[in-house]
Amino acid sequence: MNAKRKSSRGATAAPSRAAGAPERIRKAGIALFKRYGYHGTSVRALADAVGMEAASLYHHFPSKQKLLADLFDRIMDELLEGQRQALAHDDGFEQRLRNFVRFHVLYHIDRQDEAFVSHSELRSLSTANRKRINAKRDRYEHTLRSFLAGGVETGEFEIHDVPIMTIAILTMCSGVADWFTGRGRLTAEEVADEYAGIVLGLVHQGGGSGSGQRPIRRTRKTRAGTGQGGLAASASARRS
C-alpha cells in the first residue's frame, strides 16, 4: 500500500506540519524574545527558527506585534482560568488559597521564559494591546484581592491591609521564576507546598501589620511601589 495520501483530485498530499505551526512559532518567539528582546528579533529570525519562509509565517501571524500580543493573551487567559478553578471549589477559604498559591507557583516554574518575556516586553506592546493585557492583569489581582477580603469578612483570615497583602503574595509567588532551576533539594511540587504554607502563615498572623494595631480590612486600590513582576503583575503595581 502506498504510504502517501492522495487528495480528492488525485494529487499526492505532501506531509505537512501546518497544524502545529502556530505553536512552534510561539515557542520560537518566546525563546528569541528572551534572548534578543522583541526589537532585536527580526521576522526572518523567527521564520528561520521554525524552518519556514517569512511569507508563511505571516500567514499565521500577520505581524511580529500580533505574535507578541498573542503570547501575552494566551498566558493571561491561562492564568485567569487556573485562578478561577483554584478559587471556585467550596473547600473553605484556607484550602482555596492553598490551591491558588500552588497553581500560581507551579505555573511560574513551568513558564519561566514566558515570565521573563512578560516582564521585559510589556513595554513593546502597542498601546491598545498593552491596555487589554493590563486589564486582564488587573482582573487577576482584583479577583485575589476580593477573595482575601472575603476571608477577612468570615474571620478565616487576619489581614491588616488587603491590597498590600495581595501584591505581596503575587510578587513573592511570581518570583519563583527567577531562581528555580530544578536542580536544588526541593521539587517544584515541594516548593509550591512551601510557598502555600508561607502565605497561609501570613494571612493568619495579622497580614504583616507591624504596628500592633488591630487588623483591619482595607479594600481600596493601593498604589504601593512594589515593583511587582511576573506573568500577572498588575497595572496598579506597575504604575506606582
Coordinates of N, CA and C in Angstrom, one line a residue:
M1 N 0.8 -1.2 0.0 CA 0.0 0.0 0.0 C 0.9 1.2 0.0
N2 N 0.5 2.2 -0.8 CA 1.3 3.4 -0.9 C 1.1 4.3 0.3
A3 N 2.2 4.6 1.1 CA 2.0 5.4 2.3 C 1.6 6.8 2.1
K4 N 1.8 7.3 0.8 CA 1.4 8.7 0.6 C -0.1 8.8 0.3
R5 N -0.7 9.8 1.0 CA -2.2 10.0 0.8 C -2.4 10.8 -0.5
K6 N -3.6 10.5 -1.1 CA -4.0 11.2 -2.3 C -5.1 12.2 -2.0
S7 N -5.0 13.3 -2.6 CA -6.1 14.3 -2.4 C -7.3 13.8 -3.3
S8 N -8.4 14.5 -3.1 CA -9.6 14.2 -3.9 C -9.4 14.4 -5.4
R9 N -8.4 15.1 -5.7 CA -8.1 15.4 -7.1 C -7.0 14.4 -7.7
G10 N -6.5 13.5 -6.8 CA -5.5 12.6 -7.2 C -4.1 13.0 -7.0
A11 N -3.9 14.2 -6.6 CA -2.5 14.7 -6.4 C -2.0 14.2 -5.0
T12 N -0.7 13.9 -5.0 CA -0.1 13.4 -3.8 C 0.0 14.6 -2.8
A13 N -0.5 14.3 -1.6 CA -0.5 15.3 -0.5 C 0.8 15.2 0.2
A14 N 1.6 16.3 0.2 CA 2.9 16.3 0.9 C 2.7 16.4 2.4
P15 N 3.6 15.8 3.1 CA 3.5 15.8 4.6 C 3.5 17.3 5.0
S16 N 2.7 17.6 6.0 CA 2.6 19.0 6.4 C 2.6 19.1 8.0
R17 N 3.3 20.1 8.5 CA 3.3 20.4 9.9 C 2.5 21.7 10.1
A18 N 1.6 22.0 9.2 CA 0.9 23.3 9.2 C 0.1 23.4 10.5
A19 N -0.5 22.3 10.9 CA -1.4 22.3 12.0 C -0.7 22.7 13.3
G20 N 0.6 22.4 13.4 CA 1.4 22.7 14.6 C 2.2 23.9 14.4
A21 N 2.1 24.6 13.3 CA 3.0 25.8 13.0 C 2.8 26.9 14.0
P22 N 1.5 27.3 14.3 CA 1.4 28.4 15.3 C 2.1 28.2 16.6
E23 N 2.0 27.0 17.1 CA 2.6 26.7 18.4 C 4.1 26.7 18.3
R24 N 4.6 26.2 17.2 CA 6.1 26.3 17.0 C 6.6 27.7 16.9
I25 N 5.8 28.5 16.3 CA 6.1 30.0 16.2 C 6.1 30.6 17.5
R26 N 5.1 30.3 18.3 CA 5.0 30.9 19.7 C 6.2 30.5 20.5
K27 N 6.6 29.2 20.4 CA 7.8 28.8 21.2 C 9.0 29.5 20.8
A28 N 9.2 29.6 19.5 CA 10.4 30.3 18.9 C 10.3 31.8 19.3
G29 N 9.2 32.4 19.3 CA 9.0 33.8 19.7 C 9.5 34.0 21.2
I30 N 9.0 33.1 22.1 CA 9.4 33.2 23.5 C 10.9 33.1 23.6
A31 N 11.5 32.1 23.0 CA 12.9 31.9 23.1 C 13.7 33.1 22.5
L32 N 13.3 33.5 21.4 CA 14.1 34.6 20.7 C 13.9 36.0 21.4
F33 N 12.6 36.2 21.9 CA 12.4 37.5 22.6 C 13.1 37.5 23.9
K34 N 13.3 36.3 24.6 CA 14.0 36.3 25.8 C 15.5 36.5 25.6
R35 N 16.0 36.0 24.5 CA 17.5 36.1 24.2 C 17.9 37.4 23.6
Y36 N 17.1 37.9 22.7 CA 17.5 39.1 21.9 C 16.6 40.3 22.2
G37 N 15.4 40.1 22.8 CA 14.5 41.1 23.0 C 13.5 41.2 21.8
Y38 N 12.4 41.8 22.0 CA 11.4 41.9 20.9 C 12.0 42.7 19.8
H39 N 12.5 43.9 20.0 CA 13.0 44.7 19.0 C 14.3 44.2 18.3
G40 N 15.0 43.3 19.0 CA 16.2 42.7 18.5 C 16.0 41.4 17.7
T41 N 14.7 41.0 17.6 CA 14.3 39.8 16.9 C 13.6 40.2 15.6
S42 N 14.1 39.7 14.5 CA 13.5 40.0 13.2 C 12.5 38.9 12.8
V43 N 11.6 39.3 11.9 CA 10.7 38.3 11.4 C 11.5 37.2 10.7
R44 N 12.6 37.5 10.0 CA 13.4 36.5 9.3 C 14.0 35.5 10.4
A45 N 14.4 36.0 11.5 CA 14.9 35.1 12.6 C 13.9 34.2 13.1
L46 N 12.6 34.7 13.2 CA 11.5 33.8 13.7 C 11.2 32.8 12.7
A47 N 11.2 33.2 11.4 CA 10.9 32.2 10.3 C 12.0 31.1 10.2
D48 N 13.3 31.5 10.4 CA 14.4 30.6 10.3 C 14.3 29.6 11.5
A49 N 13.9 30.1 12.6 CA 13.8 29.3 13.8 C 12.8 28.1 13.7
V50 N 11.8 28.3 12.9 CA 10.8 27.3 12.7 C 10.9 26.6 11.4
G51 N 11.9 27.0 10.6 CA 12.1 26.4 9.3 C 11.1 26.7 8.2
M52 N 10.7 27.9 8.2 CA 9.7 28.3 7.1 C 10.1 29.7 6.5
E53 N 9.5 30.0 5.4 CA 9.7 31.3 4.8 C 8.9 32.4 5.6
A54 N 9.4 33.6 5.5 CA 8.8 34.7 6.2 C 7.3 34.8 5.8
A55 N 7.1 34.6 4.5 CA 5.7 34.8 3.9 C 4.8 33.8 4.6
S56 N 5.3 32.6 4.9 CA 4.5 31.5 5.5 C 4.2 31.9 7.0
L57 N 5.2 32.5 7.6 CA 5.0 32.9 9.0 C 3.9 34.0 9.1
Y58 N 3.9 34.9 8.1 CA 2.8 36.0 8.1 C 1.4 35.4 7.9
H59 N 1.3 34.2 7.4 CA 0.0 33.5 7.2 C -0.6 33.2 8.6
H60 N 0.3 32.9 9.6 CA -0.2 32.6 10.9 C -0.2 33.8 11.8
F61 N 0.7 34.7 11.7 CA 0.8 35.9 12.5 C 1.1 37.1 11.5
P62 N 0.1 37.9 11.2 CA 0.3 39.0 10.3 C 1.5 40.0 10.6
S63 N 1.9 40.0 11.8 CA 3.0 40.9 12.2 C 3.6 40.4 13.5
K64 N 4.8 40.9 13.7 CA 5.5 40.5 15.0 C 4.8 41.0 16.2
Q65 N 4.1 42.1 16.1 CA 3.3 42.6 17.2 C 2.1 41.7 17.5
K66 N 1.5 41.1 16.4 CA 0.4 40.2 16.6 C 0.9 38.9 17.4
L67 N 2.1 38.5 17.1 CA 2.7 37.3 17.8 C 2.9 37.7 19.3
L68 N 3.5 38.8 19.6 CA 3.7 39.2 20.9 C 2.4 39.4 21.7
A69 N 1.4 40.0 21.1 CA 0.1 40.1 21.8 C -0.5 38.8 22.0
D70 N -0.4 37.9 21.0 CA -1.0 36.5 21.2 C -0.3 35.8 22.4
L71 N 1.0 36.0 22.5 CA 1.7 35.3 23.7 C 1.1 35.8 25.0
F72 N 1.0 37.1 25.1 CA 0.5 37.7 26.3 C -0.9 37.3 26.6
D73 N -1.8 37.3 25.6 CA -3.2 37.0 25.8 C -3.3 35.5 26.2
R74 N -2.6 34.6 25.6 CA -2.7 33.2 25.9 C -2.2 33.0 27.4
I75 N -1.2 33.6 27.8 CA -0.7 33.4 29.1 C -1.7 33.9 30.1
M76 N -2.2 35.1 29.9 CA -3.1 35.7 30.9 C -4.5 34.9 30.9
D77 N -4.9 34.4 29.8 CA -6.1 33.6 29.7 C -5.9 32.3 30.5
E78 N -4.8 31.7 30.4 CA -4.5 30.5 31.2 C -4.4 30.8 32.7
L79 N -3.8 31.9 33.0 CA -3.7 32.3 34.4 C -5.1 32.6 35.0
L80 N -5.9 33.3 34.3 CA -7.3 33.6 34.8 C -8.1 32.4 34.9
E81 N -8.0 31.4 34.0 CA -8.8 30.2 34.1 C -8.2 29.3 35.3
G82 N -6.9 29.3 35.4 CA -6.4 28.5 36.5 C -6.8 29.1 37.9
Q83 N -6.8 30.4 38.0 CA -7.2 31.1 39.2 C -8.7 30.8 39.5
R84 N -9.5 30.9 38.4 CA -10.9 30.6 38.6 C -11.1 29.2 39.2
Q85 N -10.4 28.2 38.6 CA -10.6 26.9 39.1 C -10.1 26.7 40.5
A86 N -9.0 27.3 40.8 CA -8.4 27.2 42.2 C -9.3 27.8 43.3
L87 N -10.0 28.9 42.9 CA -10.8 29.5 44.0 C -12.3 29.2 43.9
A88 N -12.7 28.4 42.9 CA -14.1 28.1 42.7 C -14.6 27.0 43.7
H89 N -13.8 26.1 44.1 CA -14.3 25.0 44.9 C -14.8 25.4 46.2
D90 N -15.8 24.7 46.8 CA -16.3 25.1 48.1 C -15.6 24.3 49.2
D91 N -14.3 24.7 49.3 CA -13.4 24.0 50.2 C -13.0 24.8 51.4
G92 N -13.6 26.0 51.6 CA -13.2 26.9 52.6 C -12.1 27.8 52.1
F93 N -12.0 29.0 52.7 CA -11.0 30.0 52.2 C -9.6 29.5 52.3
E94 N -9.2 28.8 53.4 CA -7.8 28.4 53.5 C -7.4 27.4 52.4
Q95 N -8.2 26.4 52.2 CA -7.9 25.4 51.1 C -7.8 26.0 49.8
R96 N -8.8 26.9 49.5 CA -8.8 27.6 48.2 C -7.6 28.5 48.0
L97 N -7.1 29.1 49.1 CA -5.9 29.9 49.0 C -4.7 29.0 48.7
R98 N -4.7 27.9 49.4 CA -3.6 27.0 49.2 C -3.6 26.5 47.7
N99 N -4.8 26.2 47.2 CA -4.9 25.8 45.8 C -4.4 26.9 44.8
F100 N -4.7 28.1 45.1 CA -4.3 29.2 44.2 C -2.8 29.4 44.3
V101 N -2.2 29.4 45.5 CA -0.8 29.6 45.6 C 0.0 28.5 44.9
R102 N -0.4 27.3 45.0 CA 0.2 26.2 44.4 C 0.1 26.3 42.8
F103 N -1.1 26.7 42.4 CA -1.2 26.9 40.9 C -0.3 28.0 40.4
H104 N -0.3 29.1 41.1 CA 0.5 30.3 40.6 C 2.0 30.0 40.6
V105 N 2.4 29.3 41.7 CA 3.9 29.0 41.8 C 4.2 28.0 40.7
L106 N 3.5 26.9 40.6 CA 3.8 25.9 39.6 C 3.7 26.4 38.2
Y107 N 2.8 27.3 37.9 CA 2.7 27.9 36.6 C 3.9 28.7 36.3
H108 N 4.4 29.5 37.2 CA 5.6 30.3 37.0 C 6.9 29.4 36.9
I109 N 6.9 28.3 37.6 CA 8.0 27.4 37.4 C 8.0 26.8 36.0
D110 N 6.8 26.4 35.6 CA 6.7 25.7 34.2 C 6.9 26.7 33.1
R111 N 6.7 28.0 33.4 CA 6.7 29.0 32.3 C 7.7 30.1 32.6
Q112 N 8.9 29.7 33.0 CA 9.9 30.7 33.4 C 10.3 31.7 32.3
D113 N 10.4 31.1 31.0 CA 10.8 32.0 29.9 C 9.6 33.0 29.6
E114 N 8.4 32.5 29.7 CA 7.3 33.4 29.5 C 7.2 34.5 30.6
A115 N 7.6 34.1 31.8 CA 7.6 35.1 32.9 C 8.6 36.2 32.6
F116 N 9.8 35.8 32.1 CA 10.8 36.8 31.7 C 10.3 37.8 30.7
V117 N 9.8 37.2 29.6 CA 9.3 38.0 28.5 C 8.2 38.9 28.9
S118 N 7.2 38.4 29.7 CA 6.1 39.2 30.1 C 6.5 40.4 30.9
H119 N 7.6 40.2 31.7 CA 8.1 41.3 32.5 C 8.9 42.3 31.6
S120 N 9.7 41.8 30.7 CA 10.6 42.7 30.0 C 10.0 43.3 28.7
E121 N 8.9 42.7 28.2 CA 8.4 43.1 26.9 C 7.0 43.7 26.9
L122 N 6.5 43.9 28.1 CA 5.2 44.6 28.2 C 5.2 46.0 27.5
R123 N 6.3 46.6 27.7 CA 6.5 48.0 27.0 C 6.5 47.9 25.5
S124 N 6.8 46.7 25.0 CA 6.8 46.6 23.5 C 5.5 46.4 22.9
L125 N 4.5 46.1 23.7 CA 3.1 46.0 23.1 C 2.6 47.4 22.6
S126 N 1.8 47.3 21.6 CA 1.1 48.6 21.2 C 0.2 49.1 22.3
T127 N -0.1 50.4 22.2 CA -1.0 51.0 23.2 C -2.3 50.2 23.5
A128 N -2.9 49.8 22.4 CA -4.2 49.1 22.5 C -4.0 47.7 23.1
N129 N -2.9 47.0 22.7 CA -2.6 45.7 23.2 C -2.2 45.8 24.7
R130 N -1.4 46.7 25.0 CA -1.0 46.9 26.4 C -2.2 47.2 27.3
K131 N -3.1 48.0 26.9 CA -4.3 48.3 27.6 C -5.1 47.1 27.9
R132 N -5.2 46.2 26.9 CA -6.0 45.0 27.1 C -5.3 44.0 28.0
I133 N -4.0 43.9 27.9 CA -3.3 43.0 28.8 C -3.3 43.5 30.2
N134 N -3.1 44.8 30.4 CA -3.2 45.4 31.7 C -4.6 45.2 32.4
A135 N -5.6 45.2 31.6 CA -7.0 45.0 32.1 C -7.1 43.5 32.6
K136 N -6.5 42.6 31.9 CA -6.5 41.2 32.4 C -5.7 41.0 33.6
R137 N -4.5 41.7 33.7 CA -3.7 41.6 34.9 C -4.4 42.2 36.1
D138 N -5.1 43.3 35.9 CA -5.8 43.9 37.0 C -6.9 43.0 37.4
R139 N -7.6 42.3 36.5 CA -8.7 41.4 36.9 C -8.1 40.3 37.7
Y140 N -6.9 39.8 37.4 CA -6.3 38.7 38.2 C -6.0 39.2 39.6
E141 N -5.5 40.4 39.7 CA -5.2 40.9 41.0 C -6.5 41.2 41.8
H142 N -7.5 41.8 41.1 CA -8.7 42.1 41.8 C -9.4 40.9 42.3
T143 N -9.4 39.8 41.6 CA -10.0 38.5 42.0 C -9.4 38.0 43.3
L144 N -8.1 38.0 43.3 CA -7.4 37.6 44.5 C -7.7 38.5 45.7
R145 N -7.7 39.8 45.4 CA -7.9 40.8 46.5 C -9.3 40.6 47.1
S146 N -10.3 40.4 46.2 CA -11.7 40.2 46.7 C -11.8 38.9 47.5
F147 N -11.1 37.9 47.0 CA -11.1 36.6 47.8 C -10.5 36.8 49.2
L148 N -9.4 37.5 49.3 CA -8.8 37.7 50.6 C -9.7 38.5 51.5
A149 N -10.3 39.5 50.9 CA -11.3 40.4 51.7 C -12.4 39.5 52.2
G150 N -12.9 38.5 51.4 CA -13.9 37.7 51.8 C -13.5 36.8 53.0
G151 N -12.2 36.4 53.0 CA -11.7 35.6 54.1 C -11.6 36.4 55.3
V152 N -11.3 37.7 55.2 CA -11.3 38.5 56.4 C -12.7 38.7 57.0
E153 N -13.7 38.9 56.1 CA -15.1 39.1 56.5 C -15.6 37.9 57.3
T154 N -15.2 36.7 56.9 CA -15.7 35.5 57.6 C -14.8 35.1 58.8
G155 N -13.8 35.9 59.0 CA -12.9 35.6 60.2 C -11.9 34.5 60.0
E156 N -11.8 34.0 58.8 CA -10.8 32.9 58.5 C -9.4 33.5 58.3
F157 N -9.3 34.8 57.7 CA -8.0 35.4 57.5 C -7.9 36.6 58.5
E158 N -6.7 37.0 58.8 CA -6.5 38.1 59.7 C -5.4 39.0 58.9
I159 N -5.9 40.0 58.2 CA -5.1 40.8 57.3 C -5.2 42.2 57.6
H160 N -4.1 42.9 57.8 CA -4.2 44.3 58.1 C -4.5 45.2 56.9
D161 N -3.9 44.9 55.8 CA -4.1 45.7 54.6 C -4.2 44.7 53.4
V162 N -5.4 44.5 53.0 CA -5.7 43.5 51.9 C -5.0 43.8 50.6
P163 N -5.1 45.1 50.1 CA -4.4 45.4 48.8 C -2.9 45.1 48.9
I164 N -2.2 45.5 50.0 CA -0.8 45.2 50.1 C -0.5 43.7 50.2
M165 N -1.3 43.0 50.9 CA -1.2 41.6 51.0 C -1.3 40.9 49.7
T166 N -2.3 41.4 48.9 CA -2.5 40.8 47.5 C -1.3 41.0 46.7
I167 N -0.7 42.2 46.7 CA 0.5 42.4 45.9 C 1.7 41.6 46.4
A168 N 1.8 41.5 47.7 CA 2.9 40.8 48.3 C 2.8 39.3 47.9
I169 N 1.7 38.7 48.0 CA 1.5 37.3 47.6 C 1.9 37.1 46.1
L170 N 1.4 38.0 45.2 CA 1.6 37.8 43.8 C 3.1 38.0 43.5
T171 N 3.7 39.0 44.2 CA 5.2 39.3 43.9 C 6.0 38.1 44.4
M172 N 5.8 37.6 45.6 CA 6.5 36.5 46.1 C 6.4 35.2 45.3
C173 N 5.2 34.9 44.9 CA 4.9 33.7 44.2 C 5.4 33.7 42.8
S174 N 5.3 34.9 42.2 CA 5.8 35.1 40.8 C 7.4 35.0 40.8
G175 N 8.0 35.4 41.9 CA 9.5 35.5 41.9 C 10.1 34.1 41.8
V176 N 9.4 33.0 42.0 CA 10.0 31.7 41.9 C 10.6 31.5 40.5
A177 N 10.0 32.2 39.5 CA 10.5 32.0 38.1 C 11.9 32.5 38.0
D178 N 12.4 33.4 38.9 CA 13.7 34.0 38.8 C 14.8 33.1 39.3
W179 N 14.5 32.1 40.2 CA 15.5 31.3 40.8 C 15.4 29.8 40.7
F180 N 14.2 29.3 40.4 CA 14.0 27.8 40.4 C 14.7 27.2 39.2
T181 N 15.5 26.2 39.5 CA 16.3 25.5 38.4 C 15.9 24.0 38.2
G182 N 15.3 23.4 39.2 CA 15.0 22.0 39.2 C 16.2 21.2 39.6
R183 N 17.3 21.8 40.0 CA 18.5 21.1 40.4 C 18.8 21.2 41.9
G184 N 17.8 21.9 42.6 CA 18.0 22.0 44.0 C 17.5 20.9 44.8
R185 N 17.4 21.0 46.1 CA 17.0 20.0 47.0 C 15.5 19.7 47.0
L186 N 14.7 20.7 46.5 CA 13.2 20.6 46.5 C 12.7 20.5 45.1
T187 N 11.7 19.7 44.9 CA 11.0 19.6 43.6 C 10.1 20.8 43.5
A188 N 9.5 20.9 42.3 CA 8.6 22.0 42.0 C 7.4 21.9 43.0
E189 N 6.9 20.7 43.1 CA 5.7 20.4 44.0 C 6.0 20.8 45.4
E190 N 7.2 20.5 45.9 CA 7.6 20.8 47.3 C 7.7 22.3 47.5
V191 N 8.3 23.0 46.5 CA 8.4 24.4 46.6 C 7.0 25.0 46.6
A192 N 6.1 24.6 45.8 CA 4.7 25.1 45.8 C 4.1 24.9 47.2
D193 N 4.3 23.7 47.8 CA 3.8 23.5 49.1 C 4.4 24.4 50.1
E194 N 5.7 24.7 50.1 CA 6.3 25.6 51.0 C 5.8 27.0 50.9
Y195 N 5.6 27.4 49.6 CA 5.0 28.8 49.4 C 3.6 28.9 49.9
A196 N 2.8 27.8 49.7 CA 1.5 27.8 50.2 C 1.5 28.0 51.8
G197 N 2.4 27.2 52.4 CA 2.5 27.3 53.9 C 2.9 28.7 54.3
I198 N 3.8 29.3 53.6 CA 4.2 30.7 54.0 C 3.1 31.7 53.9
V199 N 2.3 31.6 52.8 CA 1.2 32.5 52.5 C 0.1 32.3 53.6
L200 N -0.2 31.1 53.9 CA -1.2 30.8 54.9 C -0.8 31.3 56.2
G201 N 0.5 31.2 56.5 CA 1.0 31.8 57.8 C 0.8 33.3 57.8
L202 N 1.1 34.0 56.7 CA 0.9 35.4 56.6 C -0.5 35.9 56.9
V203 N -1.5 35.2 56.3 CA -2.9 35.6 56.4 C -3.5 35.2 57.8
H204 N -2.7 34.5 58.5 CA -3.2 34.1 59.9 C -2.4 34.8 61.0
Q205 N -1.6 35.7 60.6 CA -0.7 36.4 61.6 C -0.9 38.0 61.5
G206 N -2.1 38.4 61.1 CA -2.3 39.8 61.0 C -1.9 40.4 59.8
G207 N -1.5 39.7 58.8 CA -1.2 40.2 57.5 C 0.0 41.1 57.4
G208 N 1.0 40.9 58.3 CA 2.2 41.7 58.2 C 2.1 43.1 58.9
S209 N 1.0 43.3 59.7 CA 0.9 44.6 60.4 C 1.9 44.6 61.5
G210 N 2.9 45.5 61.4 CA 4.0 45.6 62.4 C 3.7 46.6 63.4
S211 N 2.6 47.3 63.4 CA 2.3 48.3 64.4 C 1.6 47.9 65.6
G212 N 1.2 46.6 65.7 CA 0.4 46.2 66.8 C -1.0 46.6 66.8
Q213 N -1.4 47.3 65.7 CA -2.8 47.7 65.6 C -3.7 46.6 65.4
R214 N -5.0 46.7 65.7 CA -6.0 45.7 65.4 C -6.1 45.6 63.9
P215 N -6.0 44.3 63.4 CA -6.1 44.1 62.0 C -7.4 44.7 61.4
I216 N -7.3 45.4 60.3 CA -8.5 45.9 59.6 C -8.5 45.5 58.2
R217 N -9.6 45.6 57.6 CA -9.7 45.2 56.1 C -9.8 46.5 55.3
R218 N -8.8 46.6 54.4 CA -8.7 47.8 53.5 C -8.8 47.2 52.1
T219 N -9.8 47.6 51.4 CA -10.0 47.0 50.1 C -9.9 48.1 48.9
R220 N -9.6 49.3 49.3 CA -9.4 50.3 48.2 C -8.1 49.9 47.4
K221 N -8.0 50.3 46.2 CA -6.9 50.0 45.4 C -5.6 50.8 45.8
T222 N -4.6 50.0 46.0 CA -3.3 50.7 46.5 C -2.4 51.0 45.4
R223 N -1.5 51.9 45.6 CA -0.5 52.3 44.6 C 0.9 52.1 45.3
A224 N 1.0 51.0 46.0 CA 2.3 50.8 46.6 C 3.4 50.6 45.6
G225 N 4.6 51.0 45.9 CA 5.7 50.9 45.0 C 6.4 49.5 45.2
T226 N 5.8 48.5 44.7 CA 6.3 47.1 44.9 C 7.3 46.7 43.8
G227 N 7.1 47.2 42.7 CA 7.9 46.7 41.5 C 7.5 45.3 41.2
Q228 N 6.3 45.0 41.3 CA 5.8 43.6 41.1 C 6.1 43.2 39.7
G229 N 6.6 42.0 39.5 CA 6.9 41.4 38.2 C 6.1 40.2 38.0
G230 N 6.6 39.3 37.1 CA 5.9 38.0 36.9 C 4.8 38.2 35.8
L231 N 4.1 37.0 35.5 CA 3.2 37.0 34.5 C 1.9 37.8 34.7
A232 N 1.6 37.9 36.0 CA 0.3 38.6 36.3 C 0.5 39.9 37.1
A233 N 1.6 40.6 36.8 CA 1.9 41.8 37.5 C 0.8 42.8 37.2
S234 N 0.2 43.4 38.2 CA -1.0 44.2 38.0 C -0.6 45.6 37.5
A235 N -1.5 46.3 36.8 CA -1.2 47.6 36.4 C -1.1 48.6 37.6
S236 N -1.8 48.3 38.6 CA -1.8 49.2 39.8 C -0.4 49.2 40.4
A237 N 0.3 48.0 40.4 CA 1.6 48.0 41.0 C 2.6 48.6 40.0
R238 N 2.4 48.4 38.7 CA 3.4 48.9 37.7 C 3.3 50.4 37.6
R239 N 2.1 51.0 37.8 CA 2.0 52.4 37.7 C 2.5 53.2 38.9
S240 N 2.9 52.5 39.9 CA 3.3 53.1 41.1 C 4.5 54.0 40.9

